[in-house]
Structures are given as structure tokens and as C-alpha cells.
């Protein structure tokens, strides 16, 4: 493992000189039925749950990410990312979209072996999810320019071989539903990012792999593992 540079915890905004300063990163678990099944869960519509990553886990599109320590099973999870632009506590589903500044394409990098061990021991997921460079995020496109994508292809390829290929319409909990639920636990605020879950097809990465992925109408991302 080489030295890891300190990330500046901001995400670029497409078509703008501005950048988006990241406050908190929330990640929704098991939000596509086919992925829930592949992780051994059932298809009941339990309330959405989330875990967190530190703000400085964000990595810019086009970056080279170090293969992380303490794992032999690093996994990719392509996800729609919501960028929050307003304060909201206990917000309704009907008004949740109003707090969204924009959207991006993210990869929720996961040390799957550590996650499995954590689940089995009933321990937190921090070592599996919240590690250096674990949240690659593309440029944010604003709601002003694309509206609110509720359907569209979401995909990820490793070395040009498509591994994940789903549709935003297959999310179990919609973006407004997920935001409303999180806001009942803690206040959302400008700078928050919400990773909204991954479709089926997650899998292992090795050093030298190049991931390319995208979401129709939102953007694309390319990240290489070193
Ligand atoms: Mn995920």
C-alpha cells in the first residue's frame, strides 16, 4: 500500500467552477431487490437502513484508488448519489425532493470479507465501509439541469466487462422515501451526500482493474484500482 493523500472532501459541480463541500455521507443498504437476494436477504419491504462514511472518503472521478489494507475481497457497488442542498429534519416524502441540489454517480467501495465478519459477529460495519478512498463520486449535476431521475440505466463495468446493469426504477425505496426516513433520525443539511443503494452484480476487484460506470441522464465515472 502506498501513501494515501488527504482528500479535500469536496465534489466538483458539472458546468460550474463551484465545488460541493461534503458534510456527511449516508449510504442506504439493500435498496434493489436483486442485490438484496444476492446478499442473502429476503424481499420484505423493511424500512430503509443506512450506514455512514466520513466526508473525506470521497474521491474524484478519474482517480486512481489504492487497494485498501486488511481485505482480500474489495467489492464495487455502483450507486446513484443524492447531493443535499438544504436543511431538513423530519421532512415529508412529498417535499423531500425540494432539498436536493443535484445528483452524481458513486461507487460504494466495500471490504466484503470484513462486512461478512461484522454481520456474523453483530458488529458495526465501519471497517467494511468507512475507509480511505471508499466513496468515489462523479461530478454533481444540478436538479436545475436534469430534474429528478426516477428511472434510467445504472451500470458498472470492470475492464470493460459489464458486471452491474440495473435501472433506477427498481429501487425498493425511492429517493424521496429514503431522504424522509433518514431525516427522522437526524437532520439533513447542505453538503450531505446520500448513496442510494446498488443493483445486483457486485463483485471483487484486484489491483489494476479499471471500473467504468454510469447512470443515464446523470453521468459517468471511471476509477482505477492500484
Ligand atoms: Mn452500497
Tab-separated table of C-alpha atoms and ligand atoms in Angstrom:
chain	number	residue	atom	x	y	z
A	1	UNK	CA	0.000	0.000	0.000
A	2	UNK	CA	1.380	3.404	-0.934
A	3	UNK	CA	0.831	6.609	0.972
A	4	UNK	CA	-2.720	7.903	0.841
A	5	UNK	CA	-3.063	11.607	0.252
A	6	UNK	CA	-5.561	13.531	2.330
A	7	UNK	CA	-8.729	14.145	0.359
A	8	UNK	CA	-10.218	17.633	0.348
A	9	UNK	CA	-13.785	16.441	0.953
A	10	UNK	CA	-15.336	18.306	-1.947
A	11	UNK	CA	-17.071	17.140	-5.116
A	12	UNK	CA	-16.954	19.038	-8.409
A	13	UNK	CA	-20.170	20.509	-9.798
A	14	UNK	CA	-20.666	19.955	-13.522
A	15	UNK	CA	-20.679	23.106	-15.633
A	16	UNK	CA	-19.551	25.267	-12.734
A	17	UNK	CA	-16.354	26.476	-11.094
A	18	UNK	CA	-18.001	25.755	-7.747
A	19	UNK	CA	-17.368	22.625	-5.754
A	20	UNK	CA	-19.708	20.957	-3.282
A	21	UNK	CA	-18.244	20.753	0.246
A	22	UNK	CA	-19.187	17.388	1.721
A	23	UNK	CA	-20.636	17.362	5.246
A	24	UNK	CA	-21.784	13.790	5.857
A	25	UNK	CA	-22.147	10.683	3.712
A	26	UNK	CA	-25.152	8.439	4.281
A	27	UNK	CA	-25.443	5.120	2.438
A	28	UNK	CA	-28.665	3.154	2.053
A	29	UNK	CA	-28.331	-0.623	2.315
A	30	UNK	CA	-30.213	-3.226	0.295
A	31	UNK	CA	-32.288	-0.961	-1.921
A	32	UNK	CA	-32.616	-3.152	-5.015
A	33	UNK	CA	-34.419	-6.495	-4.651
A	34	UNK	CA	-31.989	-8.481	-6.816
A	35	UNK	CA	-28.991	-7.228	-4.792
A	36	UNK	CA	-30.821	-7.972	-1.529
A	37	UNK	CA	-31.264	-11.551	-2.727
A	38	UNK	CA	-27.609	-11.910	-3.751
A	39	UNK	CA	-26.588	-10.754	-0.253
A	40	UNK	CA	-28.775	-13.428	1.310
A	41	UNK	CA	-31.702	-11.218	2.345
A	42	UNK	CA	-35.369	-11.623	1.610
A	43	UNK	CA	-37.647	-9.272	-0.284
A	44	UNK	CA	-39.732	-7.871	2.534
A	45	UNK	CA	-40.047	-4.113	2.395
A	46	UNK	CA	-38.430	-3.341	5.728
A	47	UNK	CA	-37.784	0.335	6.400
A	48	UNK	CA	-34.622	1.535	4.649
A	49	UNK	CA	-31.499	1.398	6.821
A	50	UNK	CA	-28.314	3.344	6.405
A	51	UNK	CA	-24.679	3.479	7.452
A	52	UNK	CA	-22.194	6.324	7.158
A	53	UNK	CA	-18.853	7.144	5.606
A	54	UNK	CA	-16.600	10.043	6.572
A	55	UNK	CA	-16.672	13.123	4.330
A	56	UNK	CA	-13.025	12.671	3.378
A	57	UNK	CA	-13.659	9.249	1.834
A	58	UNK	CA	-14.823	10.990	-1.358
A	59	UNK	CA	-12.557	10.511	-4.367
A	60	UNK	CA	-12.852	12.477	-7.605
A	61	UNK	CA	-13.867	10.953	-10.915
A	62	UNK	CA	-10.804	9.765	-12.849
A	63	UNK	CA	-8.785	8.976	-9.736
A	64	UNK	CA	-6.517	6.056	-9.000
A	65	UNK	CA	-7.559	4.409	-5.726
A	66	UNK	CA	-5.185	2.298	-3.646
A	67	UNK	CA	-6.279	-1.276	-2.999
A	68	UNK	CA	-7.127	-0.929	0.725
A	69	UNK	CA	-5.407	-2.825	3.547
A	70	UNK	CA	-6.938	-5.558	5.744
A	71	UNK	CA	-9.041	-7.113	2.969
A	72	UNK	CA	-8.812	-9.781	0.312
A	73	UNK	CA	-12.259	-9.062	-1.105
A	74	UNK	CA	-12.745	-5.454	-2.184
A	75	UNK	CA	-16.133	-5.049	-3.921
A	76	UNK	CA	-17.665	-2.437	-6.230
A	77	UNK	CA	-21.204	-1.088	-5.717
A	78	UNK	CA	-22.390	1.445	-8.313
A	79	UNK	CA	-24.951	3.874	-6.863
A	80	UNK	CA	-26.998	6.978	-7.563
A	81	UNK	CA	-25.761	9.703	-5.209
A	82	UNK	CA	-28.016	12.495	-3.967
A	83	UNK	CA	-26.418	15.831	-3.046
A	84	UNK	CA	-28.438	17.627	-0.383
A	85	UNK	CA	-28.696	21.400	-0.668
A	86	UNK	CA	-30.963	22.449	2.192
A	87	UNK	CA	-31.655	21.789	5.858
A	88	UNK	CA	-34.340	19.201	6.580
A	89	UNK	CA	-35.432	17.449	9.746
A	90	UNK	CA	-38.371	15.058	9.755
A	91	UNK	CA	-39.233	16.028	6.184
A	92	UNK	CA	-42.232	14.509	4.378
A	93	UNK	CA	-41.845	12.245	1.366
A	94	UNK	CA	-43.878	14.737	-0.666
A	95	UNK	CA	-41.439	17.587	-0.010
A	96	UNK	CA	-38.171	15.613	0.212
A	97	UNK	CA	-37.178	16.347	-3.385
A	98	UNK	CA	-37.144	20.059	-2.569
A	99	UNK	CA	-33.918	19.688	-0.546
A	100	UNK	CA	-31.956	18.064	-3.389
A	101	UNK	CA	-29.222	20.161	-5.012
A	102	UNK	CA	-28.170	17.575	-7.560
A	103	UNK	CA	-27.167	14.015	-8.382
A	104	UNK	CA	-23.950	12.116	-9.084
A	105	UNK	CA	-22.656	8.629	-9.857
A	106	UNK	CA	-20.868	6.983	-6.946
A	107	UNK	CA	-19.120	3.742	-6.086
A	108	UNK	CA	-19.621	2.441	-2.539
A	109	UNK	CA	-16.349	0.521	-2.207
A	110	UNK	CA	-16.750	-2.295	0.312
A	111	UNK	CA	-14.374	-4.674	2.094
A	112	UNK	CA	-16.830	-7.552	1.699
A	113	UNK	CA	-14.898	-10.027	3.846
A	114	UNK	CA	-14.878	-7.571	6.758
A	115	UNK	CA	-18.581	-6.829	6.232
A	116	UNK	CA	-19.378	-10.541	6.355
A	117	UNK	CA	-17.375	-10.933	9.579
A	118	UNK	CA	-19.097	-7.875	11.091
A	119	UNK	CA	-22.538	-9.218	10.238
A	120	UNK	CA	-21.722	-12.603	11.747
A	121	UNK	CA	-20.390	-11.010	14.956
A	122	UNK	CA	-23.209	-8.458	15.169
A	123	UNK	CA	-20.651	-5.654	14.980
A	124	UNK	CA	-20.745	-2.268	13.166
A	125	UNK	CA	-19.787	-2.021	9.501
A	126	UNK	CA	-17.242	0.790	9.825
A	127	UNK	CA	-14.174	-1.235	8.906
A	128	UNK	CA	-16.045	-2.682	5.912
A	129	UNK	CA	-17.446	0.559	4.575
A	130	UNK	CA	-15.801	3.638	6.063
A	131	UNK	CA	-12.169	3.542	4.909
A	132	UNK	CA	-9.829	5.813	2.978
A	133	UNK	CA	-10.918	6.494	-0.609
A	134	UNK	CA	-14.060	4.362	-0.226
A	135	UNK	CA	-16.502	6.797	-1.832
A	136	UNK	CA	-15.539	7.684	-5.432
A	137	UNK	CA	-18.087	10.248	-6.657
A	138	UNK	CA	-18.538	11.794	-10.089
A	139	UNK	CA	-19.241	15.449	-10.798
A	140	UNK	CA	-22.611	16.578	-9.411
A	141	UNK	CA	-25.217	17.555	-11.987
A	142	UNK	CA	-27.764	20.000	-10.649
A	143	UNK	CA	-31.504	19.464	-10.369
A	144	UNK	CA	-31.766	22.680	-12.359
A	145	UNK	CA	-30.166	20.925	-15.326
A	146	UNK	CA	-31.540	17.359	-15.112
A	147	UNK	CA	-34.544	17.362	-12.789
A	148	UNK	CA	-35.085	14.279	-10.626
A	149	UNK	CA	-34.127	10.979	-12.297
A	150	UNK	CA	-36.510	8.208	-11.163
A	151	UNK	CA	-35.710	5.735	-13.938
A	152	UNK	CA	-32.748	5.002	-16.179
A	153	UNK	CA	-29.951	2.506	-16.629
A	154	UNK	CA	-27.357	2.223	-13.844
A	155	UNK	CA	-24.340	0.111	-14.753
A	156	UNK	CA	-20.732	-0.680	-13.901
A	157	UNK	CA	-18.085	-2.461	-15.928
A	158	UNK	CA	-14.740	-3.824	-14.756
A	159	UNK	CA	-12.119	-3.783	-17.510
A	160	UNK	CA	-14.974	-3.116	-19.968
A	161	UNK	CA	-16.948	-6.187	-18.894
A	162	UNK	CA	-20.380	-5.163	-17.591
A	163	UNK	CA	-20.898	-6.548	-14.079
A	164	UNK	CA	-23.807	-4.478	-12.762
A	165	UNK	CA	-26.698	-3.472	-15.001
A	166	UNK	CA	-29.893	-2.246	-13.385
A	167	UNK	CA	-32.457	0.523	-13.510
A	168	UNK	CA	-33.187	3.295	-11.016
A	169	UNK	CA	-36.855	2.341	-11.317
A	170	UNK	CA	-36.035	-0.901	-9.479
A	171	UNK	CA	-35.119	0.841	-6.230
A	172	UNK	CA	-37.151	-0.549	-3.324
A	173	UNK	CA	-37.203	2.845	-1.592
A	174	UNK	CA	-37.370	5.901	-3.824
A	175	UNK	CA	-35.013	8.827	-3.238
A	176	UNK	CA	-37.724	10.938	-1.507
A	177	UNK	CA	-38.706	7.996	0.698
A	178	UNK	CA	-35.083	7.368	1.700
A	179	UNK	CA	-34.388	11.046	2.450
A	180	UNK	CA	-37.570	11.342	4.511
A	181	UNK	CA	-36.641	8.253	6.517
A	182	UNK	CA	-33.068	9.427	7.251
A	183	UNK	CA	-34.401	12.839	8.300
A	184	UNK	CA	-36.444	11.205	11.049
A	185	UNK	CA	-33.184	10.048	12.659
A	186	UNK	CA	-31.041	13.147	12.167
A	187	UNK	CA	-31.244	16.466	10.384
A	188	UNK	CA	-30.009	16.531	6.807
A	189	UNK	CA	-28.071	19.629	5.797
A	190	UNK	CA	-26.328	21.224	2.818
A	191	UNK	CA	-23.262	19.179	1.921
A	192	UNK	CA	-24.747	15.805	2.740
A	193	UNK	CA	-24.390	13.025	0.180
A	194	UNK	CA	-26.736	10.048	0.156
A	195	UNK	CA	-25.626	6.877	-1.653
A	196	UNK	CA	-28.920	5.204	-2.527
A	197	UNK	CA	-28.003	1.521	-2.833
A	198	UNK	CA	-26.675	-0.737	-5.560
A	199	UNK	CA	-28.241	-3.092	-8.106
A	200	UNK	CA	-27.207	-6.750	-8.373
A	201	UNK	CA	-23.851	-7.847	-9.746
A	202	UNK	CA	-21.440	-6.665	-7.063
A	203	UNK	CA	-18.085	-8.391	-7.255
A	204	UNK	CA	-14.417	-8.450	-6.424
A	205	UNK	CA	-11.724	-6.063	-7.620
A	206	UNK	CA	-7.984	-6.588	-7.920
A	207	UNK	CA	-5.109	-4.180	-8.413
A	208	UNK	CA	-5.015	-2.902	-11.971
A	209	UNK	CA	-8.766	-3.121	-12.502
A	210	UNK	CA	-10.416	-0.189	-14.248
A	211	UNK	CA	-14.036	0.480	-13.337
A	212	UNK	CA	-16.278	2.451	-15.638
A	213	UNK	CA	-19.874	3.107	-14.762
A	214	UNK	CA	-22.744	5.416	-15.311
A	215	UNK	CA	-26.347	6.379	-14.853
A	216	UNK	CA	-28.444	7.504	-17.801
A	217	UNK	CA	-29.086	11.224	-17.583
A	218	UNK	CA	-26.718	11.721	-14.650
A	219	UNK	CA	-23.169	10.975	-15.781
A	220	UNK	CA	-20.316	8.529	-15.799
A	221	UNK	CA	-17.409	7.612	-13.569
A	222	UNK	CA	-14.032	5.972	-14.116
A	223	UNK	CA	-11.833	4.738	-11.276
A	224	UNK	CA	-8.700	2.574	-11.402
A	225	UNK	CA	-7.554	0.374	-8.532
A	226	UNK	CA	-3.797	0.387	-7.947
B	1	LIG	MN1	-23.887	0.278	-1.089
